[in-house]
Amino acid sequence: MSIFDIIGPIMIGPSSSHTAGAVRLGLAARAIIGGQVSRADITLHGSFAETYRGHGTDIALVAGLLGMSPDDERIPNAMEIAREQGLRIAFHTGDLGDVHPNTAQIELVSPKGTKRTVRGASVGGGSILVTKIDQFTVDFTGENHALVVSYKDQPGIIAKITSLLAAENVNIAAMRVSREARHSKALAIIELDQPAPQKSIAKISQVPSVDTVIVLPPISMEEGE
Amino acid sequence: MTITSIAELVETASSHDLTIGALVRKLEAEETGLSISQLDEKMKKRLEVMRDSVARGLQGMHSKSGLTGGDALRMAEALSRGTLINAESLNSAMAYALAVAEVNAAMGRIVAAPTAGSCGILPGVLLSVGEILDASDASLIEALFTAGAVGAVVARSSTLAGAAAGCQAECGTAAAMAAAAVAQLAEGSPHQCANAVAFAFKGLLGLVCDPVAGLVEVPCIKRNAICVAVALAAANMALAGIESVIPADEVIETMGLVGRELPASLRETALGGLAATPTGKKLATELLSHE
């Protein structure tokens, strides 16, 4: 543990789990859809649903969707900034089932019309866990560099992807693969110790049956950290 | 940081003739590969955010819920009118702690220390004592490293989460961190810093986490101000040469054990304590009905 985790992070209040963590969930969702967002439907569950207005959890999620880090002083104005930028947002509260009490589900539409659903939890101290992307169960913290690869399930795809990373000496820290059914849509989250070079990303995109490759940078706690 | 106990901090710092702050900064440098000046720069940024949040809060900030705000200004005005009982650094430390905690509740920028809910205590105590001692930024930064070391030991051997152990884990730890930091600032020895840690926790063992409506406002903000007094009392007893009968590490462990024995209703669930009072419940219902 770093001393700066104790004296820090620098953040916008009032709550590391309900505000800072919510910003990071928004940032994660933004990264997963690949940047700009034009529409967001957000469902809040549990403690998020009960106290989101008082903690500014709604504002914090939108700030993250706009690309602000948890210490950005524009966070309190995120709703107005979203309106100015034409980002349409709707909030709902609901029961997402047996999930962490601080869970949000974010349905996003990009300016190009791409749709993505991201579900995640704020698990304390500003740490997050992304638990679902579209219909796929995932499990990553956003602390590492990561690749999100969607593809059609068939033998050898994962081996190809990992060997392309190995060829560039990129070390895999963690990996999770899930699929709808055998030979149907599948998703791999590959957490890396360092950013994947452009070259390997391009090659992975060209693997037959790979659909999309999303590059996720680590989700910051503070600007410039 | 690889250090796991307060005793180890004291022993290592004393044997190298370093303050606890200077020791942990050296260890952090070895671990991260960053230079001492880079680490100081990083900590200085935190010191500056602490100062900004005090200044902002003293102008009078209000939370979105409307439950809290303006008390830092009230405290500072009473202090300048001279209507308070003279308690030197305590009164300004309370005003500063209220200021930072109010800025936090109003969605302003703060440094979590160790958490957002307890963010007023360390800057309140440190900046107030720093002014009275005319301390340099360098010594304030070194004191922040000491505070961080104390918090890191608590995180490792106990917990910093109100949901796990009540407010003693958040405001209690913040008070212990602040007590050690100002004991060092006042040229206390590492051993005296450890005693300050023990005294602060002793005063706050069992403190429950019972936020009205689940918000970081009532009683959190005033609890930040009250814990400032505990921190200053702890530091002064330590500086007077008073010894803690129970060593700091055992007190810290006890905090975690006591926390586990607290019922869930008193661990940040807003189901017990002040949250469950008639007024607390009424405020919670009113706030929810606005939503």
Coordinates of C-alpha atoms in Angstrom, one line a residue, chain A residues 1-19 49-60 71-73 75-76 222-225, chain B residues 1 28 39 42-43 45-46 49-50 56 64 104-105 107-114 116 122 144-145 147-149 151-152 155 160 177 213-216 288 290-291:
Chain A
M1 CA 0.0 0.0 0.0
S2 CA 1.3 3.4 -0.9
I3 CA 1.3 6.3 1.5
F4 CA -0.6 8.3 -1.2
D5 CA -3.5 5.9 -0.9
I6 CA -3.8 6.9 2.7
I7 CA -3.2 10.6 2.2
G8 CA -5.4 10.6 -0.8
P9 CA -6.8 10.3 -3.3
I10 CA -7.5 13.9 -4.1
M11 CA -11.2 13.8 -5.0
I12 CA -14.5 15.6 -5.2
G13 CA -16.6 14.7 -2.2
P14 CA -18.6 13.5 -0.5
S15 CA -18.0 9.8 -0.6
S16 CA -15.2 7.7 -2.1
S17 CA -17.6 4.9 -2.9
H18 CA -20.7 6.9 -4.0
T19 CA -18.8 9.8 -5.7
A49 CA -30.6 3.9 -5.7
E50 CA -31.4 5.0 -2.2
T51 CA -28.8 7.8 -1.7
Y52 CA -27.7 8.8 -5.2
R53 CA -29.1 12.4 -5.0
G54 CA -27.5 13.2 -1.6
H55 CA -24.2 11.8 -2.6
G56 CA -24.2 13.2 -6.1
T57 CA -23.8 9.6 -7.5
D58 CA -25.9 10.5 -10.6
I59 CA -23.7 13.6 -11.3
A60 CA -20.5 11.6 -10.7
D71 CA -10.7 15.1 -8.8
D72 CA -12.1 17.3 -11.5
E73 CA -13.7 20.4 -10.1
I75 CA -17.9 17.4 -11.5
P76 CA -20.7 19.4 -9.7
E222 CA -6.5 11.4 -10.0
E223 CA -5.5 13.6 -12.9
G224 CA -1.9 13.0 -13.8
E225 CA -1.5 9.9 -11.6
Chain B
M1 CA 5.1 0.5 2.5
E28 CA 8.4 4.8 -0.4
L39 CA 7.6 12.3 -3.5
K42 CA 3.4 14.8 -4.8
M43 CA 2.7 15.3 -1.2
K45 CA 0.1 18.9 -4.1
R46 CA -2.0 17.2 -1.4
V49 CA -5.5 20.9 -1.9
M50 CA -5.9 20.7 1.9
R56 CA -13.1 27.5 0.5
K64 CA -26.9 19.7 -1.8
N104 CA -16.6 17.5 1.0
A105 CA -20.3 17.5 1.6
M107 CA -19.0 18.3 -3.7
G108 CA -15.8 20.3 -3.5
R109 CA -12.3 19.0 -3.9
I110 CA -10.6 17.4 -0.8
V111 CA -7.9 15.0 0.1
A112 CA -9.3 11.7 1.5
A113 CA -7.3 11.3 4.8
P114 CA -7.8 8.4 5.2
A116 CA -13.6 11.3 2.5
L122 CA -5.8 15.8 9.5
L144 CA 2.0 14.2 6.3
F145 CA 4.2 11.2 5.6
A147 CA 0.3 10.5 9.2
G148 CA 0.3 8.3 6.1
A149 CA 2.5 5.7 7.8
G151 CA -2.9 5.1 8.4
A152 CA -1.0 2.4 6.4
A155 CA -5.1 -0.4 7.1
L160 CA -10.2 2.0 7.5
M177 CA -2.8 10.1 12.1
A213 CA -30.1 9.3 5.5
G214 CA -26.9 7.5 4.7
L215 CA -25.2 10.8 3.7
V216 CA -21.7 12.0 4.7
L288 CA -36.2 10.6 0.0
H290 CA -37.8 14.9 -2.6
E291 CA -36.3 12.3 -5.0

